[in-house]
XYZ file of N, CA and C in Angstrom:
564
model
N 134.316 -39.695 116.582
C 135.731 -39.388 116.488
C 136.091 -38.181 117.341
N 135.178 -37.229 117.467
C 135.461 -36.028 118.246
C 136.381 -35.089 117.493
N 136.606 -33.914 118.053
C 137.489 -32.928 117.432
C 138.940 -33.300 117.677
N 139.765 -33.015 116.686
C 141.201 -33.192 116.822
C 141.879 -32.209 115.898
N 143.148 -31.905 116.181
C 143.908 -30.950 115.376
C 145.129 -31.640 114.797
N 145.438 -31.288 113.572
C 146.642 -31.761 112.907
C 147.405 -30.562 112.384
N 148.715 -30.625 112.512
C 149.575 -29.606 111.930
C 150.531 -30.343 111.014
N 150.443 -30.066 109.712
C 151.281 -30.803 108.774
C 152.635 -30.135 108.660
N 153.609 -30.742 109.299
C 154.972 -30.257 109.166
C 155.847 -31.307 108.499
N 155.191 -32.247 107.806
C 155.924 -33.257 107.069
C 156.290 -34.483 107.880
N 155.814 -34.578 109.111
C 156.126 -35.750 109.922
C 154.868 -36.582 110.133
N 155.070 -37.874 110.265
C 153.925 -38.755 110.485
C 153.367 -38.607 111.893
N 154.050 -37.870 112.762
C 153.546 -37.643 114.113
C 152.235 -36.862 114.088
N 151.928 -36.251 112.951
C 150.707 -35.463 112.843
C 149.571 -36.246 112.189
N 149.657 -37.556 112.211
C 148.585 -38.406 111.716
C 147.645 -38.703 112.869
N 146.353 -38.572 112.629
C 145.367 -38.871 113.676
C 144.817 -40.270 113.419
N 144.980 -41.133 114.381
C 144.513 -42.509 114.262
C 143.408 -42.732 115.274
N 142.249 -43.125 114.779
C 141.142 -43.475 115.680
C 140.997 -44.990 115.619
N 141.587 -45.678 116.581
C 141.573 -47.135 116.598
C 140.531 -47.684 117.553
N 140.305 -48.996 117.456
C 139.385 -49.717 118.332
C 137.970 -49.146 118.299
N 137.533 -48.742 117.129
C 136.170 -48.234 117.003
C 135.199 -49.414 116.990
N 134.144 -49.302 117.763
C 133.139 -50.380 117.818
C 131.787 -49.907 117.328
N 131.688 -48.634 116.988
C 130.449 -48.112 116.420
C 130.693 -47.918 114.937
N 129.991 -48.701 114.131
C 130.215 -48.660 112.697
C 129.129 -47.821 112.051
N 129.450 -47.277 110.889
C 128.520 -46.419 110.176
C 129.283 -45.298 109.497
N 128.611 -44.182 109.301
C 129.219 -43.069 108.584
C 129.712 -42.005 109.558
N 130.947 -41.597 109.348
C 131.563 -40.517 110.109
C 131.888 -39.402 109.126
N 131.385 -38.198 109.386
C 131.728 -37.045 108.552
C 132.973 -36.380 109.136
N 133.987 -36.254 108.300
C 135.229 -35.610 108.717
C 135.429 -34.382 107.824
N 135.696 -33.243 108.458
C 135.944 -32.011 107.708
C 137.086 -31.269 108.393
N 137.520 -30.215 107.757
C 138.586 -29.421 108.353
C 138.239 -27.941 108.298
N 138.788 -27.196 109.240
C 138.686 -25.744 109.226
C 139.925 -25.263 108.482
N 139.687 -24.601 107.375
C 140.806 -24.179 106.534
C 141.265 -22.788 106.962
N 142.547 -22.653 107.326
C 143.059 -21.342 107.747
C 143.038 -20.339 106.599
N 142.976 -19.083 106.941
C 143.031 -18.004 105.954
C 144.292 -18.148 105.112
N 144.132 -17.975 103.807
C 145.269 -18.046 102.903
C 145.532 -19.432 102.337
N 144.734 -20.403 102.745
C 144.896 -21.770 102.266
C 143.647 -22.211 101.521
N 143.817 -23.201 100.662
C 142.667 -23.776 99.968
C 142.712 -25.290 100.115
N 141.535 -25.903 100.041
C 141.441 -27.355 100.019
C 141.454 -27.766 98.556
N 142.455 -28.546 98.158
C 142.601 -28.946 96.765
C 141.965 -30.302 96.472
N 142.034 -31.199 97.453
C 141.512 -32.535 97.206
C 141.380 -33.291 98.525
N 140.545 -34.308 98.508
C 140.431 -35.270 99.601
C 140.468 -36.650 98.938
N 141.396 -37.462 99.376
C 141.475 -38.818 98.835
C 141.344 -39.795 99.997
N 140.365 -40.697 99.863
C 140.146 -41.719 100.884
C 140.359 -43.095 100.270
N 141.105 -43.907 100.974
C 141.321 -45.292 100.566
C 140.424 -46.145 101.456
N 139.384 -46.717 100.833
C 138.372 -47.512 101.534
C 138.254 -48.845 100.794
N 138.504 -49.970 101.485
C 138.494 -51.275 100.802
C 137.208 -51.569 100.031
N 136.048 -51.109 100.513
C 134.808 -51.396 99.780
C 134.270 -50.179 99.020
N 135.067 -49.102 98.961
C 134.737 -47.887 98.196
C 133.400 -47.267 98.589
N 133.013 -47.394 99.847
C 131.754 -46.824 100.321
C 131.929 -45.414 100.887
N 133.162 -44.973 101.055
C 133.424 -43.627 101.545
C 133.295 -42.643 100.391
N 132.632 -41.513 100.636
C 132.483 -40.488 99.605
C 133.147 -39.201 100.071
N 133.579 -38.406 99.111
C 134.200 -37.124 99.437
C 133.487 -36.013 98.678
N 133.434 -34.851 99.317
C 132.856 -33.653 98.719
C 133.878 -32.532 98.923
N 134.748 -32.351 97.930
C 135.824 -31.362 98.054
C 135.249 -29.955 98.145
N 134.171 -29.678 97.410
C 133.570 -28.337 97.429
C 133.187 -27.928 98.848
N 132.612 -28.834 99.602
C 132.200 -28.537 100.983
C 133.208 -29.026 102.017
N 134.292 -29.662 101.557
C 135.376 -30.071 102.450
C 135.005 -31.185 103.404
N 134.231 -32.173 102.945
C 133.763 -33.238 103.832
C 134.078 -34.607 103.236
N 134.596 -35.486 104.091
C 134.730 -36.900 103.739
C 133.706 -37.643 104.573
N 132.776 -38.335 103.912
C 131.768 -39.157 104.596
C 132.325 -40.577 104.634
N 132.970 -40.900 105.749
C 133.648 -42.187 105.890
C 132.636 -43.245 106.320
N 132.473 -44.246 105.473
C 131.547 -45.339 105.767
C 132.384 -46.488 106.327
N 132.422 -46.588 107.645
C 133.263 -47.558 108.338
C 132.484 -48.825 108.635
N 132.993 -49.933 108.109
C 132.416 -51.249 108.373
C 133.351 -52.014 109.314
N 132.826 -53.047 109.910
C 133.590 -53.873 110.840
C 134.843 -54.418 110.156
N 136.001 -54.249 110.824
C 137.273 -54.769 110.330
C 137.944 -53.933 109.258
N 137.375 -52.793 108.886
C 137.955 -51.958 107.833
C 139.004 -51.001 108.385
N 140.000 -50.745 107.568
C 140.966 -49.679 107.814
C 140.818 -48.692 106.672
N 140.470 -47.465 106.995
C 140.265 -46.429 105.985
C 141.237 -45.291 106.263
N 141.855 -44.795 105.203
C 142.769 -43.651 105.320
C 142.252 -42.533 104.429
N 142.082 -41.352 105.017
C 141.684 -40.173 104.246
C 142.767 -39.115 104.368
N 143.137 -38.539 103.236
C 144.148 -37.496 103.205
C 143.531 -36.234 102.619
N 143.674 -35.127 103.348
C 143.200 -33.824 102.902
C 144.413 -33.077 102.331
N 144.303 -32.612 101.092
C 145.398 -31.908 100.436
C 145.083 -30.412 100.384
N 146.008 -29.613 100.925
C 145.839 -28.162 100.967
C 147.017 -27.481 100.288
N 146.803 -26.249 99.852
C 147.899 -25.446 99.311
C 147.660 -23.985 99.660
N 148.766 -23.245 99.693
C 148.671 -21.808 99.903
C 148.036 -21.164 98.676
N 147.170 -20.196 98.903
C 146.559 -19.459 97.799
C 147.593 -18.454 97.285
N 147.864 -18.454 95.974
C 148.856 -17.515 95.459
C 148.407 -16.064 95.638
N 149.386 -15.180 95.615
C 149.109 -13.755 95.749
C 149.295 -13.030 94.430
N 149.172 -11.723 94.489
C 149.314 -10.853 93.323
C 150.186 -9.663 93.699
N 151.034 -9.257 92.777
C 151.822 -8.029 92.949
C 151.443 -7.089 91.815
N 151.063 -5.864 92.170
C 150.776 -4.831 91.169
C 151.823 -3.735 91.326
N 152.566 -3.484 90.243
C 153.611 -2.461 90.253
C 153.069 -1.230 89.532
N 153.140 -0.084 90.204
C 152.630 1.190 89.673
C 153.809 2.084 89.295
N 153.718 2.757 88.135
C 154.787 3.645 87.673
C 154.352 5.099 87.785
N 155.246 5.920 88.360
C 155.017 7.365 88.443
C 156.305 8.061 88.024
N 156.222 8.876 86.983
C 157.356 9.696 86.561
C 157.086 11.119 87.037
N 158.063 11.698 87.709
C 157.940 13.058 88.250
C 158.977 13.957 87.588
N 158.750 15.261 87.748
C 159.736 16.233 87.292
C 160.970 16.159 88.171
N 162.021 16.912 87.832
C 163.294 16.834 88.566
C 163.169 17.120 90.064
N 162.202 17.938 90.455
C 162.042 18.289 91.869
C 160.834 17.609 92.507
N 160.315 16.576 91.855
C 159.178 15.841 92.403
C 157.832 16.375 91.973
N 157.813 17.318 91.058
C 156.537 17.873 90.615
C 155.788 16.855 89.751
N 154.473 16.957 89.785
C 153.616 16.041 89.047
C 153.681 16.379 87.559
N 154.057 15.402 86.749
C 154.092 15.570 85.300
C 153.460 14.335 84.662
N 153.108 14.474 83.415
C 152.684 13.317 82.631
C 153.737 13.139 81.549
N 154.458 12.015 81.634
C 155.566 11.785 80.715
C 155.541 10.321 80.281
N 154.930 10.064 79.144
C 154.862 8.695 78.632
C 155.850 8.489 77.484
N 156.859 9.373 77.395
C 157.816 9.302 76.286
C 158.859 8.208 76.476
N 159.003 7.678 77.676
C 160.016 6.648 77.932
C 159.359 5.409 78.535
N 159.933 4.259 78.205
C 159.456 2.997 78.766
C 160.438 2.507 79.824
N 159.892 1.913 80.861
C 160.683 1.404 81.976
C 160.388 -0.090 82.126
N 161.386 -0.856 82.549
C 161.229 -2.301 82.682
C 161.436 -2.715 84.134
N 160.468 -3.465 84.655
C 160.575 -4.020 86.006
C 160.640 -5.535 85.900
N 161.167 -6.137 86.974
C 161.292 -7.598 87.035
C 160.868 -8.087 88.410
N 160.308 -9.268 88.410
C 159.980 -9.934 89.670
C 161.001 -11.036 89.875
N 161.733 -10.949 90.982
C 162.751 -11.949 91.323
C 163.734 -12.169 90.176
N 164.186 -11.075 89.582
C 165.202 -11.062 88.515
C 164.756 -11.702 87.210
N 163.476 -11.959 87.060
C 162.999 -12.536 85.798
C 161.666 -11.905 85.423
N 161.072 -12.398 84.370
C 159.772 -11.941 83.887
C 159.733 -10.429 83.664
N 160.576 -9.908 82.748
C 160.586 -8.461 82.503
C 159.266 -7.966 81.923
N 158.783 -6.852 82.462
C 157.547 -6.222 82.000
C 157.833 -4.733 81.788
N 157.328 -4.187 80.704
C 157.599 -2.794 80.350
C 156.328 -1.968 80.458
N 156.489 -0.731 80.993
C 155.363 0.187 81.104
C 155.855 1.620 81.135
N 154.911 2.566 81.074
C 155.240 3.984 81.071
C 154.552 4.678 82.241
N 154.765 5.970 82.348
C 154.183 6.784 83.428
C 152.679 6.551 83.537
N 152.213 6.304 84.743
C 150.788 6.085 84.994
C 150.339 4.658 84.745
N 151.242 3.806 84.274
C 150.883 2.422 83.969
C 151.071 1.490 85.152
N 150.569 0.278 84.989
C 150.751 -0.765 85.999
C 151.174 -2.060 85.316
N 151.867 -2.875 86.084
C 152.235 -4.229 85.684
C 151.716 -5.146 86.773
N 151.026 -6.221 86.378
C 150.472 -7.147 87.356
C 151.138 -8.512 87.222
N 151.631 -9.009 88.345
C 152.168 -10.363 88.425
C 151.148 -11.198 89.195
N 150.538 -12.175 88.513
C 149.536 -13.043 89.134
C 150.160 -14.363 89.569
N 149.435 -15.084 90.404
C 149.849 -16.412 90.859
C 151.239 -16.408 91.478
N 151.493 -15.413 92.321
C 152.782 -15.277 92.987
C 152.797 -16.169 94.224
N 153.824 -16.986 94.339
C 153.969 -17.852 95.510
C 154.092 -16.982 96.757
N 153.300 -17.270 97.789
C 153.409 -16.484 99.022
C 154.833 -16.529 99.589
N 155.255 -15.401 100.154
C 156.589 -15.323 100.750
C 157.344 -14.102 100.273
N 158.673 -14.147 100.445
C 159.545 -13.014 100.136
C 159.842 -12.944 98.635
N 159.773 -11.709 98.108
C 160.057 -11.467 96.692
C 160.765 -10.126 96.540
N 161.379 -9.928 95.369
C 162.064 -8.675 95.068
C 161.574 -8.147 93.727
N 161.175 -6.876 93.722
C 160.831 -6.180 92.485
C 161.973 -5.220 92.187
N 162.527 -5.311 90.982
C 163.613 -4.419 90.581
C 163.236 -3.702 89.294
N 163.948 -2.605 89.046
C 163.790 -1.890 87.785
C 165.125 -1.908 87.071
N 165.095 -2.232 85.770
C 166.316 -2.170 84.971
C 166.802 -0.717 84.961
N 168.029 -0.505 84.498
C 168.575 0.846 84.414
C 167.597 1.732 83.649
N 167.190 2.859 84.259
C 166.223 3.740 83.581
C 166.792 4.285 82.274
N 165.924 4.672 81.354
C 166.393 5.278 80.100
C 167.153 6.582 80.376
N 167.935 7.006 79.405
C 168.680 8.266 79.531
C 167.713 9.395 79.863
N 168.121 10.238 80.792
C 167.311 11.384 81.178
C 166.438 11.135 82.397
N 166.529 9.942 82.994
C 165.692 9.599 84.147
C 166.537 8.916 85.225
N 166.141 9.107 86.469
C 166.756 8.421 87.602
C 165.670 7.677 88.371
N 166.051 6.548 88.948
C 165.152 5.857 89.867
C 165.169 6.638 91.175
N 164.001 7.073 91.624
C 163.918 7.872 92.845
C 163.535 7.009 94.052
N 162.506 6.152 93.912
C 162.097 5.328 95.054
C 161.289 4.125 94.601
N 161.288 3.096 95.480
C 160.445 1.918 95.315
C 159.877 1.614 96.709
N 158.552 1.619 96.819
C 157.923 1.350 98.111
C 156.750 0.390 97.925
N 156.463 -0.439 98.911
C 157.218 -0.616 100.146
C 158.528 -1.346 99.882
N 159.430 -1.259 100.841
C 160.720 -1.934 100.749
C 161.159 -2.288 102.162
N 161.159 -3.564 102.472
C 161.484 -3.996 103.838
C 162.981 -3.997 104.116
N 163.812 -3.787 103.070
C 165.265 -3.801 103.249
C 165.872 -2.751 102.334
N 165.976 -1.529 102.825
C 166.442 -0.431 101.972
C 167.903 -0.574 101.562
N 168.649 -1.500 102.170
C 170.059 -1.678 101.825
C 170.277 -2.610 100.651
N 169.215 -3.184 100.114
C 169.315 -4.135 99.010
C 168.643 -3.539 97.779
N 169.197 -3.831 96.613
C 168.630 -3.319 95.367
C 167.194 -3.798 95.193
N 166.330 -2.886 94.786
C 164.935 -3.229 94.527
C 164.083 -3.126 95.774
N 162.821 -3.454 95.597
C 161.858 -3.445 96.703
C 161.730 -4.869 97.224
N 162.122 -5.074 98.462
C 161.986 -6.375 99.117
C 160.599 -6.395 99.753
N 159.761 -7.328 99.329
C 158.386 -7.358 99.821
C 158.013 -8.768 100.259
N 156.998 -8.855 101.079
C 156.431 -10.131 101.489
C 155.005 -10.200 100.949
N 154.692 -11.302 100.275
C 153.359 -11.490 99.716
C 152.630 -12.524 100.570
N 151.647 -12.083 101.366
C 150.857 -13.045 102.134
C 149.970 -13.877 101.199
N 149.664 -15.078 101.616
C 148.826 -15.965 100.813
C 147.493 -15.300 100.497
N 147.106 -15.351 99.229
C 145.818 -14.831 98.796
C 145.696 -13.322 98.799
N 146.801 -12.612 98.965
C 146.749 -11.149 99.081
C 147.339 -10.465 97.854
N 147.023 -9.177 97.744
C 147.594 -8.330 96.699
C 148.509 -7.303 97.359
N 149.711 -7.170 96.818
C 150.671 -6.185 97.315
C 150.912 -5.177 96.197
N 150.775 -3.895 96.517
C 151.035 -2.821 95.570
C 152.443 -2.290 95.795
N 153.206 -2.148 94.704
C 154.559 -1.590 94.758
C 154.569 -0.340 93.886
N 155.119 0.737 94.419
C 155.143 2.021 93.718
C 156.584 2.352 93.331
N 156.813 2.519 92.020
C 158.137 2.834 91.499
C 158.085 4.256 90.949
N 158.927 5.119 91.518
C 158.948 6.531 91.126
C 160.283 6.838 90.451
N 160.194 7.414 89.261
C 161.374 7.910 88.556
C 161.246 9.419 88.436
N 162.375 10.084 88.410
C 162.377 11.537 88.213
C 163.166 11.876 86.961
N 162.657 12.873 86.258
C 163.381 13.381 85.105
C 164.653 14.056 85.618
N 165.736 13.918 84.877
C 166.977 14.587 85.262
C 166.896 16.063 84.897
N 167.529 16.871 85.714
C 167.573 18.317 85.442
C 168.418 18.582 84.211
N 168.070 19.629 83.522
C 168.833 20.050 82.352
C 169.291 21.483 82.577
N 170.291 21.879 81.843
C 170.717 23.281 81.938
C 171.017 23.782 80.538
N 170.895 25.057 80.400
C 171.159 25.701 79.128
C 171.998 26.934 79.410
N 173.096 27.027 78.752
C 173.972 28.200 78.917
C 174.024 28.946 77.604
N 173.722 30.213 77.660
C 173.785 31.075 76.467
C 174.923 32.061 76.644
N 175.729 32.185 75.637
C 176.835 33.126 75.678
C 176.711 34.043 74.462
N 176.791 35.319 74.749
C 176.745 36.286 73.666
C 178.090 36.970 73.569
N 178.606 36.986 72.383
C 179.892 37.621 72.155
C 179.664 38.742 71.137
N 180.205 39.931 71.462
C 180.091 41.067 70.527
C 181.442 41.543 70.098
């Protein structure tokens, strides 16, 4: 059969047909799987069921007999990613403090609310590769949202991030305590 390349863009133009074969026997067909993708299944339609597949090793052993038409389909999917959101609460001027007295809620793509405190993390697993938004609900009284990084679009609410297939993206959410004041008046 020789080497050939297929790009699945949903059109039948990417089907590889090896016709007029006169050498019968077993042909091993495999694929090079790009980074970020997984091989989920191989299904071969063989009239005499002599073709075998090994999904673990990504090989279809096509047993071609005279007059047979065999179709093998390789099924792939993007490997999901992970987003880990880290919480840091700082003092009013950015000083390092430990403040676990308040809980904060973050969301992935406006859903799946998760609550955590200073120094905590929230992990979103099995995230579909592509563009996503991490937001924080209105902070509790006495705190302001200071920053969310990375953020590919600072003009939009939340952290706009891209999750590559099979990758982990860390998002850092920083809140600052609000300043307080105290006025003392003495009257004599």
